[in-house]
Amino acid sequence: MARIALATTAALIDVDVDDAALLAALPEAELAAWETPTDWAAYDLVVLRSTWNYIDRLDEFLGWAESVAAVTRLVNPVPVIRWNTDKRYLAQLEAAGVPVVPSLFVAPGEQPPDDALAGRIVVKPAVGNGSNGAALLDGDPTAAAAHVAMLHAAGRTALIQPYLEQVDTLGEKALVHLGGSFSHAATKGAILSKEMSFSTGVYADEEISPATASDAEIAVARAVLDATAVLLPDAADLAYARVDLLPTDDGPVLLELELTEPSLFLTQADGAADRAAAAIRDLLR
């Protein structure tokens, strides 16, 4: 039987619910923390899963991924990880014709225009996951500029986006694809407009519920993945992808494309864990 590692982090106190579901459906797999010395060559496949603390150690994490890929197969592949861990990929997808939440990137040493700091906006790091480092500012340009400066002081590029109000009532829709095919959807309740709690310091608690994806959402998600495959040929070899969409009056728009270590909400849809296990096994063939 093939040996499969599900890469996680030693920083997690408990096994992630997705990882637990996948382990049950994929008995040939075991958890292994990315930052712990491990004989990665002993595995036939290493699948990135809950490596969520990489955002503060990106160079180390990417070096680890390169070292693993040198001795065994890593999914999703290293070129995909390098591209996807920096949200500046959103600008490339927008240029490719994908509907994207308007996104302004401000690197350290740069200053955002004054009008970019007005109104109800989200300011977050271009390298980040979940809501780590993100702030919702409501008509307070001074506070927005201070948050940008804080990110810059940490050496991070800031991402400024308008807050799309419909998320408060309709939520954020996550469309999960496994082995290149749409599997299921889930609704994520708005986080930034509510008080956040970080259960472990690694992730923020979220309100997740099963959802049905509309034809428009499925079409946008497919357009996102097709554009990604053109921009990044390695993206044709994915174990999973999660396309996060926000509602607008003009239809769904891309908030984030999660190809590195997304929660897949495997307990939110019947058979999802089995489909994930099958997609992983297919990569071994």
PDB file of C-alpha atoms in Angstrom:
ATOM      1  CA  MET A   1       0.000   0.000   0.000  1.00  0.00           C
ATOM      2  CA  ALA A   2       1.240   3.494  -0.832  1.00  0.00           C
ATOM      3  CA  ARG A   3       2.228   5.772   2.024  1.00  0.00           C
ATOM      4  CA  ILE A   4       0.684   9.230   2.034  1.00  0.00           C
ATOM      5  CA  ALA A   5       1.507  12.131   4.343  1.00  0.00           C
ATOM      6  CA  LEU A   6      -1.009  14.850   5.079  1.00  0.00           C
ATOM      7  CA  ALA A   7       1.176  17.822   5.936  1.00  0.00           C
ATOM      8  CA  THR A   8      -0.015  19.773   8.949  1.00  0.00           C
ATOM      9  CA  THR A   9       1.623  21.928  11.618  1.00  0.00           C
ATOM     10  CA  ALA A  10       2.763  21.103  15.122  1.00  0.00           C
ATOM     11  CA  ALA A  11       1.100  24.363  16.213  1.00  0.00           C
ATOM     12  CA  LEU A  12      -2.373  22.821  16.011  1.00  0.00           C
ATOM     13  CA  ILE A  13      -3.602  21.612  19.392  1.00  0.00           C
ATOM     14  CA  ASP A  14      -6.230  19.267  17.957  1.00  0.00           C
ATOM     15  CA  VAL A  15      -6.524  17.438  14.647  1.00  0.00           C
ATOM     16  CA  ASP A  16      -8.350  19.625  12.138  1.00  0.00           C
ATOM     17  CA  VAL A  17     -11.858  18.370  11.317  1.00  0.00           C
ATOM     18  CA  ASP A  18     -11.013  18.107   7.605  1.00  0.00           C
ATOM     19  CA  ASP A  19      -7.872  16.127   8.356  1.00  0.00           C
ATOM     20  CA  ALA A  20      -9.827  13.767  10.607  1.00  0.00           C
ATOM     21  CA  ALA A  21     -12.415  13.153   7.890  1.00  0.00           C
ATOM     22  CA  LEU A  22      -9.735  12.570   5.279  1.00  0.00           C
ATOM     23  CA  LEU A  23      -7.804  10.174   7.503  1.00  0.00           C
ATOM     24  CA  ALA A  24     -10.961   8.108   7.954  1.00  0.00           C
ATOM     25  CA  ALA A  25     -11.525   7.956   4.187  1.00  0.00           C
ATOM     26  CA  LEU A  26      -7.859   7.452   3.347  1.00  0.00           C
ATOM     27  CA  PRO A  27      -6.419   4.899   5.812  1.00  0.00           C
ATOM     28  CA  GLU A  28      -3.075   4.789   3.991  1.00  0.00           C
ATOM     29  CA  ALA A  29      -2.482   8.405   5.029  1.00  0.00           C
ATOM     30  CA  GLU A  30      -0.994   9.828   8.222  1.00  0.00           C
ATOM     31  CA  LEU A  31      -0.408  13.308   9.580  1.00  0.00           C
ATOM     32  CA  ALA A  32       3.090  14.809   9.565  1.00  0.00           C
ATOM     33  CA  ALA A  33       4.011  18.317  10.708  1.00  0.00           C
ATOM     34  CA  TRP A  34       5.884  20.275   8.078  1.00  0.00           C
ATOM     35  CA  GLU A  35       8.232  21.934  10.560  1.00  0.00           C
ATOM     36  CA  THR A  36       9.172  18.662  12.293  1.00  0.00           C
ATOM     37  CA  PRO A  37      12.172  16.640  10.996  1.00  0.00           C
ATOM     38  CA  THR A  38      10.659  13.857   8.894  1.00  0.00           C
ATOM     39  CA  ASP A  39      11.851  11.352   6.303  1.00  0.00           C
ATOM     40  CA  TRP A  40       9.638  12.726   3.543  1.00  0.00           C
ATOM     41  CA  ALA A  41      11.229  10.400   1.007  1.00  0.00           C
ATOM     42  CA  ALA A  42       9.533   7.507   2.810  1.00  0.00           C
ATOM     43  CA  TYR A  43       6.169   8.729   1.464  1.00  0.00           C
ATOM     44  CA  ASP A  44       4.852   8.146  -2.040  1.00  0.00           C
ATOM     45  CA  LEU A  45       2.858  11.369  -1.848  1.00  0.00           C
ATOM     46  CA  VAL A  46       2.795  14.404   0.437  1.00  0.00           C
ATOM     47  CA  VAL A  47      -0.443  16.412   0.436  1.00  0.00           C
ATOM     48  CA  LEU A  48      -0.445  19.923   1.860  1.00  0.00           C
ATOM     49  CA  ARG A  49      -3.306  20.280   4.294  1.00  0.00           C
ATOM     50  CA  SER A  50      -3.294  22.300   7.520  1.00  0.00           C
ATOM     51  CA  THR A  51       0.114  24.038   7.355  1.00  0.00           C
ATOM     52  CA  TRP A  52      -1.485  27.310   8.421  1.00  0.00           C
ATOM     53  CA  ASN A  53       1.396  28.873  10.329  1.00  0.00           C
ATOM     54  CA  TYR A  54       3.501  29.244   7.175  1.00  0.00           C
ATOM     55  CA  ILE A  55       2.431  32.867   6.712  1.00  0.00           C
ATOM     56  CA  ASP A  56       4.977  34.048   9.280  1.00  0.00           C
ATOM     57  CA  ARG A  57       7.700  31.746   7.886  1.00  0.00           C
ATOM     58  CA  LEU A  58       7.057  31.864   4.156  1.00  0.00           C
ATOM     59  CA  ASP A  59      10.648  31.566   2.966  1.00  0.00           C
ATOM     60  CA  GLU A  60      11.218  28.626   5.309  1.00  0.00           C
ATOM     61  CA  PHE A  61       7.988  27.020   4.179  1.00  0.00           C
ATOM     62  CA  LEU A  62       8.779  27.394   0.493  1.00  0.00           C
ATOM     63  CA  GLY A  63      12.251  25.973   1.114  1.00  0.00           C
ATOM     64  CA  TRP A  64      10.671  23.028   2.886  1.00  0.00           C
ATOM     65  CA  ALA A  65       8.294  22.482  -0.034  1.00  0.00           C
ATOM     66  CA  GLU A  66      11.200  22.505  -2.472  1.00  0.00           C
ATOM     67  CA  SER A  67      13.081  19.962  -0.366  1.00  0.00           C
ATOM     68  CA  VAL A  68      10.061  17.651  -0.167  1.00  0.00           C
ATOM     69  CA  ALA A  69       9.408  17.912  -3.895  1.00  0.00           C
ATOM     70  CA  ALA A  70      13.024  16.919  -4.518  1.00  0.00           C
ATOM     71  CA  VAL A  71      12.522  13.519  -2.860  1.00  0.00           C
ATOM     72  CA  THR A  72       8.844  12.672  -3.472  1.00  0.00           C
ATOM     73  CA  ARG A  73       5.687  14.043  -5.026  1.00  0.00           C
ATOM     74  CA  LEU A  74       4.149  17.085  -3.358  1.00  0.00           C
ATOM     75  CA  VAL A  75       0.658  18.377  -4.067  1.00  0.00           C
ATOM     76  CA  ASN A  76      -0.313  20.888  -4.776  1.00  0.00           C
ATOM     77  CA  PRO A  77       2.968  21.417  -6.720  1.00  0.00           C
ATOM     78  CA  VAL A  78       5.645  23.905  -5.654  1.00  0.00           C
ATOM     79  CA  PRO A  79       5.116  26.364  -8.564  1.00  0.00           C
ATOM     80  CA  VAL A  80       1.444  26.523  -7.596  1.00  0.00           C
ATOM     81  CA  ILE A  81       2.331  27.131  -3.954  1.00  0.00           C
ATOM     82  CA  ARG A  82       4.790  29.914  -4.802  1.00  0.00           C
ATOM     83  CA  TRP A  83       2.190  31.665  -6.947  1.00  0.00           C
ATOM     84  CA  ASN A  84      -0.781  31.149  -4.652  1.00  0.00           C
ATOM     85  CA  THR A  85       0.770  32.165  -1.327  1.00  0.00           C
ATOM     86  CA  ASP A  86       0.940  35.798  -2.533  1.00  0.00           C
ATOM     87  CA  LYS A  87      -2.446  37.341  -3.291  1.00  0.00           C
ATOM     88  CA  ARG A  88      -0.950  39.429  -6.081  1.00  0.00           C
ATOM     89  CA  TYR A  89      -2.147  36.537  -8.233  1.00  0.00           C
ATOM     90  CA  LEU A  90      -5.518  38.334  -8.098  1.00  0.00           C
ATOM     91  CA  ALA A  91      -4.155  41.045 -10.398  1.00  0.00           C
ATOM     92  CA  GLN A  92      -3.105  38.408 -12.926  1.00  0.00           C
ATOM     93  CA  LEU A  93      -6.509  36.745 -12.852  1.00  0.00           C
ATOM     94  CA  GLU A  94      -8.259  40.099 -13.239  1.00  0.00           C
ATOM     95  CA  ALA A  95      -6.068  40.868 -16.247  1.00  0.00           C
ATOM     96  CA  ALA A  96      -7.106  37.495 -17.658  1.00  0.00           C
ATOM     97  CA  GLY A  97     -10.754  38.572 -17.553  1.00  0.00           C
ATOM     98  CA  VAL A  98     -11.884  36.962 -14.291  1.00  0.00           C
ATOM     99  CA  PRO A  99     -14.311  39.057 -12.177  1.00  0.00           C
ATOM    100  CA  VAL A 100     -12.310  39.917  -9.065  1.00  0.00           C
ATOM    101  CA  VAL A 101     -12.953  42.045  -5.987  1.00  0.00           C
ATOM    102  CA  PRO A 102     -11.154  45.350  -6.811  1.00  0.00           C
ATOM    103  CA  SER A 103      -7.694  44.947  -5.299  1.00  0.00           C
ATOM    104  CA  LEU A 104      -4.943  47.494  -4.726  1.00  0.00           C
ATOM    105  CA  PHE A 105      -1.505  46.224  -3.696  1.00  0.00           C
ATOM    106  CA  VAL A 106       0.779  48.591  -1.797  1.00  0.00           C
ATOM    107  CA  ALA A 107       4.330  47.371  -1.230  1.00  0.00           C
ATOM    108  CA  PRO A 108       6.579  48.632   1.579  1.00  0.00           C
ATOM    109  CA  GLY A 109       7.920  52.044   0.604  1.00  0.00           C
ATOM    110  CA  GLU A 110       4.794  52.868  -1.402  1.00  0.00           C
ATOM    111  CA  GLN A 111       1.885  55.042  -0.301  1.00  0.00           C
ATOM    112  CA  PRO A 112      -1.729  54.327  -1.229  1.00  0.00           C
ATOM    113  CA  PRO A 113      -3.722  57.162  -2.793  1.00  0.00           C
ATOM    114  CA  ASP A 114      -5.965  58.964  -0.334  1.00  0.00           C
ATOM    115  CA  ASP A 115      -9.160  57.824  -2.036  1.00  0.00           C
ATOM    116  CA  ALA A 116      -8.129  54.187  -1.569  1.00  0.00           C
ATOM    117  CA  LEU A 117      -8.318  54.643   2.208  1.00  0.00           C
ATOM    118  CA  ALA A 118     -11.802  56.163   2.260  1.00  0.00           C
ATOM    119  CA  GLY A 119     -15.082  54.350   2.710  1.00  0.00           C
ATOM    120  CA  ARG A 120     -15.613  50.880   4.092  1.00  0.00           C
ATOM    121  CA  ILE A 121     -12.557  48.874   3.160  1.00  0.00           C
ATOM    122  CA  VAL A 122     -10.566  45.799   4.119  1.00  0.00           C
ATOM    123  CA  VAL A 123      -6.812  46.087   4.597  1.00  0.00           C
ATOM    124  CA  LYS A 124      -4.880  42.832   4.850  1.00  0.00           C
ATOM    125  CA  PRO A 125      -1.469  41.372   4.041  1.00  0.00           C
ATOM    126  CA  ALA A 126      -0.883  40.054   0.531  1.00  0.00           C
ATOM    127  CA  VAL A 127       0.667  37.000   2.166  1.00  0.00           C
ATOM    128  CA  GLY A 128      -1.794  35.715   4.725  1.00  0.00           C
ATOM    129  CA  ASN A 129      -4.559  33.220   5.361  1.00  0.00           C
ATOM    130  CA  GLY A 130      -7.978  33.439   6.892  1.00  0.00           C
ATOM    131  CA  SER A 131      -8.367  36.780   8.628  1.00  0.00           C
ATOM    132  CA  ASN A 132      -4.866  36.943  10.084  1.00  0.00           C
ATOM    133  CA  GLY A 133      -3.653  40.534   9.826  1.00  0.00           C
ATOM    134  CA  ALA A 134      -6.898  41.740   8.235  1.00  0.00           C
ATOM    135  CA  ALA A 135      -8.850  44.767   9.413  1.00  0.00           C
ATOM    136  CA  LEU A 136     -12.197  46.259   8.440  1.00  0.00           C
ATOM    137  CA  LEU A 137     -12.035  50.058   8.403  1.00  0.00           C
ATOM    138  CA  ASP A 138     -15.225  52.084   8.085  1.00  0.00           C
ATOM    139  CA  GLY A 139     -14.676  55.641   6.889  1.00  0.00           C
ATOM    140  CA  ASP A 140     -11.471  56.086   8.886  1.00  0.00           C
ATOM    141  CA  PRO A 141      -8.587  56.892   6.502  1.00  0.00           C
ATOM    142  CA  THR A 142      -6.227  57.570   9.398  1.00  0.00           C
ATOM    143  CA  ALA A 143      -6.763  54.124  10.887  1.00  0.00           C
ATOM    144  CA  ALA A 144      -6.526  52.569   7.424  1.00  0.00           C
ATOM    145  CA  ALA A 145      -3.204  54.306   6.773  1.00  0.00           C
ATOM    146  CA  ALA A 146      -1.976  53.143  10.187  1.00  0.00           C
ATOM    147  CA  HIS A 147      -2.857  49.534   9.366  1.00  0.00           C
ATOM    148  CA  VAL A 148      -1.039  49.769   6.042  1.00  0.00           C
ATOM    149  CA  ALA A 149       1.976  51.216   7.882  1.00  0.00           C
ATOM    150  CA  MET A 150       1.845  48.369  10.411  1.00  0.00           C
ATOM    151  CA  LEU A 151       1.924  45.785   7.619  1.00  0.00           C
ATOM    152  CA  HIS A 152       4.770  47.649   5.928  1.00  0.00           C
ATOM    153  CA  ALA A 153       6.738  47.738   9.181  1.00  0.00           C
ATOM    154  CA  ALA A 154       6.493  43.946   9.226  1.00  0.00           C
ATOM    155  CA  GLY A 155       7.857  43.839   5.675  1.00  0.00           C
ATOM    156  CA  ARG A 156       4.501  42.927   4.151  1.00  0.00           C
ATOM    157  CA  THR A 157       2.698  44.194   1.077  1.00  0.00           C
ATOM    158  CA  ALA A 158      -0.759  45.525   1.926  1.00  0.00           C
ATOM    159  CA  LEU A 159      -3.877  44.578  -0.013  1.00  0.00           C
ATOM    160  CA  ILE A 160      -6.743  47.092   0.030  1.00  0.00           C
ATOM    161  CA  GLN A 161     -10.225  46.020  -1.101  1.00  0.00           C
ATOM    162  CA  PRO A 162     -13.703  47.532  -0.770  1.00  0.00           C
ATOM    163  CA  TYR A 163     -15.938  45.761   1.709  1.00  0.00           C
ATOM    164  CA  LEU A 164     -18.773  44.260  -0.317  1.00  0.00           C
ATOM    165  CA  GLU A 165     -21.818  44.673   1.902  1.00  0.00           C
ATOM    166  CA  GLN A 166     -23.861  41.735   0.608  1.00  0.00           C
ATOM    167  CA  VAL A 167     -21.504  39.354   2.409  1.00  0.00           C
ATOM    168  CA  ASP A 168     -23.165  40.396   5.674  1.00  0.00           C
ATOM    169  CA  THR A 169     -26.494  38.884   4.610  1.00  0.00           C
ATOM    170  CA  LEU A 170     -25.560  36.301   1.979  1.00  0.00           C
ATOM    171  CA  GLY A 171     -22.141  35.233   3.219  1.00  0.00           C
ATOM    172  CA  GLU A 172     -19.111  34.156   1.248  1.00  0.00           C
ATOM    173  CA  LYS A 173     -19.510  31.113  -1.019  1.00  0.00           C
ATOM    174  CA  ALA A 174     -16.691  28.578  -1.165  1.00  0.00           C
ATOM    175  CA  LEU A 175     -16.735  26.222  -4.155  1.00  0.00           C
ATOM    176  CA  VAL A 176     -14.549  23.176  -3.539  1.00  0.00           C
ATOM    177  CA  HIS A 177     -13.032  21.300  -6.467  1.00  0.00           C
ATOM    178  CA  LEU A 178     -11.417  17.901  -6.023  1.00  0.00           C
ATOM    179  CA  GLY A 179      -9.236  16.357  -8.706  1.00  0.00           C
ATOM    180  CA  GLY A 180     -10.271  19.119 -11.111  1.00  0.00           C
ATOM    181  CA  SER A 181     -14.023  18.641 -10.733  1.00  0.00           C
ATOM    182  CA  PHE A 182     -16.544  20.631  -8.709  1.00  0.00           C
ATOM    183  CA  SER A 183     -17.418  18.692  -5.551  1.00  0.00           C
ATOM    184  CA  HIS A 184     -19.495  20.827  -3.187  1.00  0.00           C
ATOM    185  CA  ALA A 185     -20.054  24.291  -1.798  1.00  0.00           C
ATOM    186  CA  ALA A 186     -20.261  25.896   1.610  1.00  0.00           C
ATOM    187  CA  THR A 187     -21.267  29.298   2.899  1.00  0.00           C
ATOM    188  CA  LYS A 188     -18.883  31.143   5.183  1.00  0.00           C
ATOM    189  CA  GLY A 189     -20.422  33.783   7.391  1.00  0.00           C
ATOM    190  CA  ALA A 190     -18.837  37.224   7.384  1.00  0.00           C
ATOM    191  CA  ILE A 191     -15.923  37.353   9.832  1.00  0.00           C
ATOM    192  CA  LEU A 192     -14.540  40.876   9.728  1.00  0.00           C
ATOM    193  CA  SER A 193     -17.854  42.552  10.475  1.00  0.00           C
ATOM    194  CA  LYS A 194     -18.181  40.413  13.599  1.00  0.00           C
ATOM    195  CA  GLU A 195     -15.963  39.785  16.573  1.00  0.00           C
ATOM    196  CA  MET A 196     -13.326  37.218  15.605  1.00  0.00           C
ATOM    197  CA  SER A 197     -11.946  34.507  17.848  1.00  0.00           C
ATOM    198  CA  PHE A 198      -8.702  32.701  17.127  1.00  0.00           C
ATOM    199  CA  SER A 199      -8.978  29.240  18.626  1.00  0.00           C
ATOM    200  CA  THR A 200      -5.286  28.423  18.534  1.00  0.00           C
ATOM    201  CA  GLY A 201      -3.569  31.497  17.148  1.00  0.00           C
ATOM    202  CA  VAL A 202      -3.368  29.584  13.858  1.00  0.00           C
ATOM    203  CA  TYR A 203      -6.892  30.095  12.509  1.00  0.00           C
ATOM    204  CA  ALA A 204     -10.057  32.074  13.172  1.00  0.00           C
ATOM    205  CA  ASP A 205     -13.312  30.358  14.007  1.00  0.00           C
ATOM    206  CA  GLU A 206     -15.774  30.559  11.127  1.00  0.00           C
ATOM    207  CA  GLU A 207     -19.498  29.942  10.733  1.00  0.00           C
ATOM    208  CA  ILE A 208     -19.729  27.294   7.984  1.00  0.00           C
ATOM    209  CA  SER A 209     -22.878  25.768   6.532  1.00  0.00           C
ATOM    210  CA  PRO A 210     -23.635  23.568   3.515  1.00  0.00           C
ATOM    211  CA  ALA A 211     -24.648  25.465   0.397  1.00  0.00           C
ATOM    212  CA  THR A 212     -25.827  25.005  -3.154  1.00  0.00           C
ATOM    213  CA  ALA A 213     -23.747  26.742  -5.794  1.00  0.00           C
ATOM    214  CA  SER A 214     -25.666  28.651  -8.445  1.00  0.00           C
ATOM    215  CA  ASP A 215     -24.961  28.233 -12.153  1.00  0.00           C
ATOM    216  CA  ALA A 216     -23.357  31.685 -12.148  1.00  0.00           C
ATOM    217  CA  GLU A 217     -21.067  30.767  -9.254  1.00  0.00           C
ATOM    218  CA  ILE A 218     -20.048  27.485 -10.880  1.00  0.00           C
ATOM    219  CA  ALA A 219     -19.312  29.351 -14.126  1.00  0.00           C
ATOM    220  CA  VAL A 220     -17.141  31.951 -12.412  1.00  0.00           C
ATOM    221  CA  ALA A 221     -15.268  29.262 -10.476  1.00  0.00           C
ATOM    222  CA  ARG A 222     -14.623  27.374 -13.727  1.00  0.00           C
ATOM    223  CA  ALA A 223     -13.386  30.580 -15.363  1.00  0.00           C
ATOM    224  CA  VAL A 224     -11.023  31.141 -12.428  1.00  0.00           C
ATOM    225  CA  LEU A 225      -9.536  27.657 -12.711  1.00  0.00           C
ATOM    226  CA  ASP A 226      -9.296  27.794 -16.506  1.00  0.00           C
ATOM    227  CA  ALA A 227      -7.486  31.139 -16.351  1.00  0.00           C
ATOM    228  CA  THR A 228      -5.176  29.770 -13.666  1.00  0.00           C
ATOM    229  CA  ALA A 229      -4.280  26.782 -15.837  1.00  0.00           C
ATOM    230  CA  VAL A 230      -3.262  29.163 -18.631  1.00  0.00           C
ATOM    231  CA  LEU A 231      -1.202  31.359 -16.318  1.00  0.00           C
ATOM    232  CA  LEU A 232       0.326  28.410 -14.509  1.00  0.00           C
ATOM    233  CA  PRO A 233       0.552  25.095 -16.401  1.00  0.00           C
ATOM    234  CA  ASP A 234       1.361  23.251 -13.155  1.00  0.00           C
ATOM    235  CA  ALA A 235      -2.166  24.109 -12.017  1.00  0.00           C
ATOM    236  CA  ALA A 236      -3.455  21.351 -14.275  1.00  0.00           C
ATOM    237  CA  ASP A 237      -2.197  18.871 -11.641  1.00  0.00           C
ATOM    238  CA  LEU A 238      -4.190  19.814  -8.555  1.00  0.00           C
ATOM    239  CA  ALA A 239      -5.427  17.644  -5.719  1.00  0.00           C
ATOM    240  CA  TYR A 240      -7.884  20.356  -4.673  1.00  0.00           C
ATOM    241  CA  ALA A 241      -8.899  23.946  -5.240  1.00  0.00           C
ATOM    242  CA  ARG A 242     -11.254  26.214  -3.335  1.00  0.00           C
ATOM    243  CA  VAL A 243     -12.723  29.219  -5.087  1.00  0.00           C
ATOM    244  CA  ASP A 244     -14.065  31.821  -2.662  1.00  0.00           C
ATOM    245  CA  LEU A 245     -16.689  34.140  -4.150  1.00  0.00           C
ATOM    246  CA  LEU A 246     -18.538  37.199  -2.889  1.00  0.00           C
ATOM    247  CA  PRO A 247     -21.986  38.283  -4.096  1.00  0.00           C
ATOM    248  CA  THR A 248     -22.535  41.588  -5.902  1.00  0.00           C
ATOM    249  CA  ASP A 249     -25.414  43.111  -7.874  1.00  0.00           C
ATOM    250  CA  ASP A 250     -23.496  42.217 -11.041  1.00  0.00           C
ATOM    251  CA  GLY A 251     -22.885  38.604 -10.069  1.00  0.00           C
ATOM    252  CA  PRO A 252     -20.270  36.678  -8.091  1.00  0.00           C
ATOM    253  CA  VAL A 253     -16.694  37.934  -7.941  1.00  0.00           C
ATOM    254  CA  LEU A 254     -13.508  36.204  -6.830  1.00  0.00           C
ATOM    255  CA  LEU A 255     -12.256  37.012  -3.341  1.00  0.00           C
ATOM    256  CA  GLU A 256      -9.534  34.357  -3.131  1.00  0.00           C
ATOM    257  CA  LEU A 257      -8.374  31.238  -4.919  1.00  0.00           C
ATOM    258  CA  GLU A 258      -7.149  28.744  -2.336  1.00  0.00           C
ATOM    259  CA  LEU A 259      -4.661  26.237  -3.781  1.00  0.00           C
ATOM    260  CA  THR A 260      -2.177  25.842  -0.931  1.00  0.00           C
ATOM    261  CA  GLU A 261      -3.759  24.701   2.330  1.00  0.00           C
ATOM    262  CA  PRO A 262      -7.477  25.462   2.281  1.00  0.00           C
ATOM    263  CA  SER A 263     -10.108  24.046   4.538  1.00  0.00           C
ATOM    264  CA  LEU A 264     -12.193  21.874   2.207  1.00  0.00           C
ATOM    265  CA  PHE A 265     -15.286  21.615   4.430  1.00  0.00           C
ATOM    266  CA  LEU A 266     -15.356  17.852   3.918  1.00  0.00           C
ATOM    267  CA  THR A 267     -17.961  17.347   6.633  1.00  0.00           C
ATOM    268  CA  GLN A 268     -20.392  19.762   4.974  1.00  0.00           C
ATOM    269  CA  ALA A 269     -21.382  17.512   2.052  1.00  0.00           C
ATOM    270  CA  ASP A 270     -22.175  13.822   1.810  1.00  0.00           C
ATOM    271  CA  GLY A 271     -19.343  11.869   0.213  1.00  0.00           C
ATOM    272  CA  ALA A 272     -16.941  14.813   0.122  1.00  0.00           C
ATOM    273  CA  ALA A 273     -14.235  13.072   2.157  1.00  0.00           C
ATOM    274  CA  ASP A 274     -14.487  10.005  -0.092  1.00  0.00           C
ATOM    275  CA  ARG A 275     -14.195  12.201  -3.185  1.00  0.00           C
ATOM    276  CA  ALA A 276     -11.134  13.885  -1.711  1.00  0.00           C
ATOM    277  CA  ALA A 277      -9.579  10.505  -0.957  1.00  0.00           C
ATOM    278  CA  ALA A 278     -10.289   9.323  -4.506  1.00  0.00           C
ATOM    279  CA  ALA A 279      -8.717  12.472  -5.983  1.00  0.00           C
ATOM    280  CA  ILE A 280      -5.571  11.891  -3.920  1.00  0.00           C
ATOM    281  CA  ARG A 281      -5.374   8.233  -4.883  1.00  0.00           C
ATOM    282  CA  ASP A 282      -5.763   9.192  -8.547  1.00  0.00           C
ATOM    283  CA  LEU A 283      -2.580  11.258  -8.284  1.00  0.00           C
ATOM    284  CA  LEU A 284      -0.668   8.124  -7.305  1.00  0.00           C
ATOM    285  CA  ARG A 285      -1.773   6.440 -10.550  1.00  0.00           C
TER     286      ARG A 285
END
